[in-house]
Amino acid sequence: FKTIYSVAEVERAMEDSCSKGNESLQAMYQGMKKSGGTRFIVKPSSTNGLDDLYDSSPNFGEVIDALKRHMALAIDGNEPMQFTPMLLLGEPGLGKTHFAKSMAKVLGTSFEFLSMSSLTAGWILSGASSQWNNAKPGKVAHALINGDFANPLITLDELDKAGGDSRYDPMGSLYGLLEHDTAVNFKDDFVEVNIDASHILWVATANNESSIPDPILNRMDVYVID
């Protein structure tokens, strides 16, 4: 188990004068109190599950080899599963998203899918301020608060096609989320309670890396899929 947020901090947020008048935010806090701040965290015990991946996705061999090394390290140290964010780069139709879903199944964690081509604003990932009408939490907070795992696998599909107004850069929140030290204290703009997002397993897909900002690429291990 892993504690990803403090219930005491949630209770303090509930008493804040700004949140008291927001029914949806109060409902969110009530749900967080009820579920508690503890989630399952996947710790692999064997790499045997990778054999089927080698058979079903032979063109992803390099990625599976890397995954196997990370799993072996986790097993050896009795640590939670973690790896450097991955970018699967290649032409459409290679099965990159299907492979990411298969990875989650092998690891025994939940799978979250986010189409970056449909994102036009960063709040979809990191939430919108509760001061706005119809505001709600972002996908990251939703996955951690409503899910069962502290280390779900989140797939950012078609990362190279993320667009929108530069003032609301949909990739903006990724700069912090892809860095372990800053993701530990991730704060969704709606929830406004520190959430430990440092255990998320990130897998992005793209057809072309040229439109992806260098600071994002530098935070990822890039694998070219034939």
Tab-separated table of C-alpha atoms in Angstrom:
chain	number	residue	atom	x	y	z
A	1	PHE	CA	0.000	0.000	0.000
A	2	LYS	CA	1.019	3.625	-0.571
A	3	THR	CA	-0.435	6.819	0.877
A	4	ILE	CA	-0.982	9.278	-1.969
A	5	TYR	CA	-2.731	12.075	-0.079
A	6	SER	CA	-3.394	13.151	3.501
A	7	VAL	CA	-6.970	12.848	4.760
A	8	ALA	CA	-6.129	15.515	7.359
A	9	GLU	CA	-5.237	17.901	4.533
A	10	VAL	CA	-8.524	17.072	2.814
A	11	GLU	CA	-10.404	17.906	6.025
A	12	ARG	CA	-8.596	21.241	6.279
A	13	ALA	CA	-9.482	21.994	2.653
A	14	MET	CA	-13.134	21.231	3.396
A	15	GLU	CA	-13.155	23.919	6.077
A	16	ASP	CA	-11.682	26.543	3.765
A	17	SER	CA	-14.153	29.379	3.215
A	18	CYS	CA	-13.726	29.253	-0.571
A	19	SER	CA	-14.553	25.551	-0.826
A	20	LYS	CA	-17.577	25.595	1.504
A	21	GLY	CA	-19.784	27.203	-1.128
A	22	ASN	CA	-18.795	24.760	-3.877
A	23	GLU	CA	-21.016	21.671	-3.762
A	24	SER	CA	-19.053	19.649	-6.317
A	25	LEU	CA	-15.761	20.348	-4.545
A	26	GLN	CA	-17.245	19.423	-1.159
A	27	ALA	CA	-18.583	16.203	-2.707
A	28	MET	CA	-15.103	15.460	-4.045
A	29	TYR	CA	-13.589	15.970	-0.589
A	30	GLN	CA	-16.250	13.758	1.007
A	31	GLY	CA	-15.376	11.011	-1.483
A	32	MET	CA	-11.663	11.417	-0.738
A	33	LYS	CA	-12.320	11.123	2.993
A	34	LYS	CA	-14.464	8.042	2.509
A	35	SER	CA	-11.961	6.208	0.279
A	36	GLY	CA	-8.948	7.305	2.337
A	37	GLY	CA	-5.554	8.294	0.977
A	38	THR	CA	-4.104	4.789	0.629
A	39	ARG	CA	-3.925	2.859	-2.655
A	40	PHE	CA	-2.460	-0.433	-3.835
A	41	ILE	CA	1.019	-0.167	-5.348
A	42	VAL	CA	2.185	-2.873	-7.752
A	43	LYS	CA	5.361	-4.741	-6.794
A	44	PRO	CA	6.239	-7.453	-9.342
A	45	SER	CA	7.236	-10.898	-8.136
A	46	SER	CA	8.219	-12.409	-11.496
A	47	THR	CA	9.021	-11.485	-15.099
A	48	ASN	CA	7.254	-14.576	-16.473
A	49	GLY	CA	4.318	-12.534	-17.755
A	50	LEU	CA	6.578	-10.896	-20.328
A	51	ASP	CA	6.903	-14.122	-22.342
A	52	ASP	CA	3.460	-13.629	-23.876
A	53	LEU	CA	4.367	-10.036	-24.769
A	54	TYR	CA	7.447	-11.209	-26.675
A	55	ASP	CA	5.231	-13.633	-28.615
A	56	SER	CA	2.369	-11.233	-29.356
A	57	SER	CA	4.457	-8.079	-29.995
A	58	PRO	CA	7.829	-9.133	-31.451
A	59	ASN	CA	8.459	-5.665	-32.923
A	60	PHE	CA	8.423	-4.240	-29.367
A	61	GLY	CA	11.336	-6.423	-28.248
A	62	GLU	CA	13.568	-3.494	-27.242
A	63	VAL	CA	10.802	-2.039	-25.069
A	64	ILE	CA	10.072	-5.401	-23.445
A	65	ASP	CA	13.798	-5.899	-22.752
A	66	ALA	CA	13.866	-2.545	-20.940
A	67	LEU	CA	10.689	-3.409	-19.047
A	68	LYS	CA	12.238	-6.719	-18.019
A	69	ARG	CA	15.292	-4.926	-16.576
A	70	HIS	CA	13.089	-2.549	-14.570
A	71	MET	CA	10.993	-5.442	-13.278
A	72	ALA	CA	14.112	-7.375	-12.265
A	73	LEU	CA	15.381	-4.346	-10.319
A	74	ALA	CA	12.025	-3.986	-8.561
A	75	ILE	CA	11.960	-7.681	-7.680
A	76	ASP	CA	15.546	-7.645	-6.437
A	77	GLY	CA	14.932	-4.644	-4.186
A	78	ASN	CA	11.358	-5.585	-3.237
A	79	GLU	CA	10.337	-2.191	-4.618
A	80	PRO	CA	7.262	-0.914	-6.483
A	81	MET	CA	7.327	-1.137	-10.263
A	82	GLN	CA	8.690	1.991	-11.893
A	83	PHE	CA	10.439	3.020	-15.094
A	84	THR	CA	11.456	6.171	-16.941
A	85	PRO	CA	8.492	7.533	-18.964
A	86	MET	CA	8.444	5.816	-22.359
A	87	LEU	CA	7.728	7.245	-25.797
A	88	LEU	CA	6.781	4.660	-28.421
A	89	LEU	CA	7.568	6.239	-31.771
A	90	GLY	CA	6.412	4.846	-35.088
A	91	GLU	CA	3.928	4.839	-37.942
A	92	PRO	CA	0.168	4.501	-37.328
A	93	GLY	CA	-1.169	0.960	-37.105
A	94	LEU	CA	1.784	-0.648	-35.334
A	95	GLY	CA	-0.278	-1.435	-32.239
A	96	LYS	CA	1.463	0.998	-29.885
A	97	THR	CA	-1.636	1.712	-27.798
A	98	HIS	CA	-2.620	-1.962	-27.688
A	99	PHE	CA	0.888	-2.778	-26.503
A	100	ALA	CA	0.656	-0.196	-23.696
A	101	LYS	CA	-2.621	-1.764	-22.557
A	102	SER	CA	-0.975	-5.196	-22.619
A	103	MET	CA	1.851	-3.819	-20.470
A	104	ALA	CA	-0.631	-2.718	-17.806
A	105	LYS	CA	-2.215	-6.164	-17.825
A	106	VAL	CA	1.153	-7.895	-17.389
A	107	LEU	CA	2.110	-5.544	-14.549
A	108	GLY	CA	-1.243	-6.023	-12.834
A	109	THR	CA	-2.152	-2.366	-12.633
A	110	SER	CA	-4.942	-0.229	-14.067
A	111	PHE	CA	-4.818	1.312	-17.548
A	112	GLU	CA	-5.812	4.906	-18.278
A	113	PHE	CA	-6.046	6.220	-21.845
A	114	LEU	CA	-5.830	9.869	-22.834
A	115	SER	CA	-5.980	11.008	-26.452
A	116	MET	CA	-3.661	14.002	-26.682
A	117	SER	CA	-4.936	14.901	-30.162
A	118	SER	CA	-8.251	15.940	-28.605
A	119	LEU	CA	-6.630	18.001	-25.846
A	120	THR	CA	-6.758	21.752	-26.258
A	121	ALA	CA	-5.979	22.848	-22.703
A	122	GLY	CA	-3.765	21.741	-19.839
A	123	TRP	CA	-6.650	21.688	-17.368
A	124	ILE	CA	-7.804	18.349	-18.791
A	125	LEU	CA	-4.688	16.821	-17.233
A	126	SER	CA	-4.277	19.001	-14.156
A	127	GLY	CA	-7.811	20.245	-13.428
A	128	ALA	CA	-9.519	23.626	-13.627
A	129	SER	CA	-9.773	26.049	-10.735
A	130	SER	CA	-12.873	25.501	-8.603
A	131	GLN	CA	-13.624	29.209	-9.083
A	132	TRP	CA	-14.688	28.476	-12.668
A	133	ASN	CA	-18.186	27.310	-13.565
A	134	ASN	CA	-18.441	23.570	-14.253
A	135	ALA	CA	-14.831	23.075	-13.134
A	136	LYS	CA	-13.664	19.537	-12.346
A	137	PRO	CA	-10.498	17.623	-11.524
A	138	GLY	CA	-8.069	16.609	-14.247
A	139	LYS	CA	-7.422	13.106	-15.538
A	140	VAL	CA	-4.409	12.535	-13.268
A	141	ALA	CA	-6.210	13.348	-10.017
A	142	HIS	CA	-9.270	11.414	-11.198
A	143	ALA	CA	-7.185	8.299	-11.907
A	144	LEU	CA	-5.459	8.385	-8.526
A	145	ILE	CA	-8.411	9.425	-6.352
A	146	ASN	CA	-11.056	7.186	-7.937
A	147	GLY	CA	-8.759	4.328	-8.914
A	148	ASP	CA	-7.332	1.488	-6.852
A	149	PHE	CA	-3.642	1.976	-7.661
A	150	ALA	CA	-0.922	4.463	-6.751
A	151	ASN	CA	0.968	3.451	-9.904
A	152	PRO	CA	-1.555	3.147	-12.734
A	153	LEU	CA	-0.250	3.047	-16.299
A	154	ILE	CA	-1.373	6.191	-18.127
A	155	THR	CA	-1.063	6.268	-21.905
A	156	LEU	CA	-0.731	9.639	-23.626
A	157	ASP	CA	-1.846	8.705	-27.131
A	158	GLU	CA	-0.590	10.761	-30.116
A	159	LEU	CA	1.518	13.087	-27.976
A	160	ASP	CA	2.817	14.781	-31.126
A	161	LYS	CA	-0.699	15.960	-32.025
A	162	ALA	CA	-1.441	17.890	-28.817
A	163	GLY	CA	-2.488	21.408	-29.733
A	164	GLY	CA	-4.332	24.444	-28.496
A	165	ASP	CA	-3.684	27.989	-27.312
A	166	SER	CA	-0.136	28.403	-25.977
A	167	ARG	CA	-1.583	30.074	-22.856
A	168	TYR	CA	-3.317	26.788	-21.997
A	169	ASP	CA	-0.608	24.404	-23.186
A	170	PRO	CA	-1.970	20.845	-22.819
A	171	MET	CA	1.592	19.653	-22.214
A	172	GLY	CA	2.250	22.261	-19.528
A	173	SER	CA	1.511	20.034	-16.548
A	174	LEU	CA	3.649	17.206	-17.971
A	175	TYR	CA	6.852	19.098	-17.219
A	176	GLY	CA	6.249	18.514	-13.512
A	177	LEU	CA	4.392	15.209	-13.723
A	178	LEU	CA	7.194	13.458	-15.628
A	179	GLU	CA	9.764	14.469	-12.988
A	180	HIS	CA	9.694	12.292	-9.871
A	181	ASP	CA	10.744	15.042	-7.434
A	182	THR	CA	7.978	17.435	-8.496
A	183	ALA	CA	5.300	14.784	-9.100
A	184	VAL	CA	5.521	13.795	-5.420
A	185	ASN	CA	3.634	16.982	-4.556
A	186	PHE	CA	1.332	17.266	-7.565
A	187	LYS	CA	-1.554	19.636	-6.924
A	188	ASP	CA	-4.606	19.474	-9.159
A	189	ASP	CA	-6.037	22.976	-9.678
A	190	PHE	CA	-9.529	21.803	-8.723
A	191	VAL	CA	-8.752	19.535	-5.763
A	192	GLU	CA	-5.968	21.772	-4.334
A	193	VAL	CA	-4.640	19.002	-2.099
A	194	ASN	CA	-1.150	17.558	-2.546
A	195	ILE	CA	-1.273	14.198	-4.315
A	196	ASP	CA	1.694	11.879	-4.806
A	197	ALA	CA	1.693	11.239	-8.566
A	198	SER	CA	5.333	10.139	-8.659
A	199	HIS	CA	4.526	6.442	-9.061
A	200	ILE	CA	2.476	6.793	-12.257
A	201	LEU	CA	3.800	4.661	-15.118
A	202	TRP	CA	3.793	6.902	-18.201
A	203	VAL	CA	3.708	5.535	-21.755
A	204	ALA	CA	3.292	7.984	-24.645
A	205	THR	CA	2.820	7.213	-28.332
A	206	ALA	CA	3.638	9.379	-31.342
A	207	ASN	CA	4.159	9.189	-35.092
A	208	ASN	CA	6.749	11.962	-35.217
A	209	GLU	CA	8.902	13.475	-32.487
A	210	SER	CA	9.638	16.775	-34.252
A	211	SER	CA	6.629	18.585	-32.764
A	212	ILE	CA	7.246	17.375	-29.199
A	213	PRO	CA	9.125	19.956	-27.073
A	214	ASP	CA	12.691	18.975	-26.176
A	215	PRO	CA	12.108	19.298	-22.401
A	216	ILE	CA	9.387	16.631	-22.713
A	217	LEU	CA	11.554	14.358	-24.882
A	218	ASN	CA	14.435	14.728	-22.422
A	219	ARG	CA	12.226	13.307	-19.692
A	220	MET	CA	11.486	10.155	-21.710
A	221	ASP	CA	13.183	7.057	-23.058
A	222	VAL	CA	12.369	7.022	-26.784
A	223	TYR	CA	11.848	3.700	-28.583
A	224	VAL	CA	11.475	3.603	-32.364
A	225	ILE	CA	9.072	0.812	-33.321
A	226	ASP	CA	9.597	-0.822	-36.722
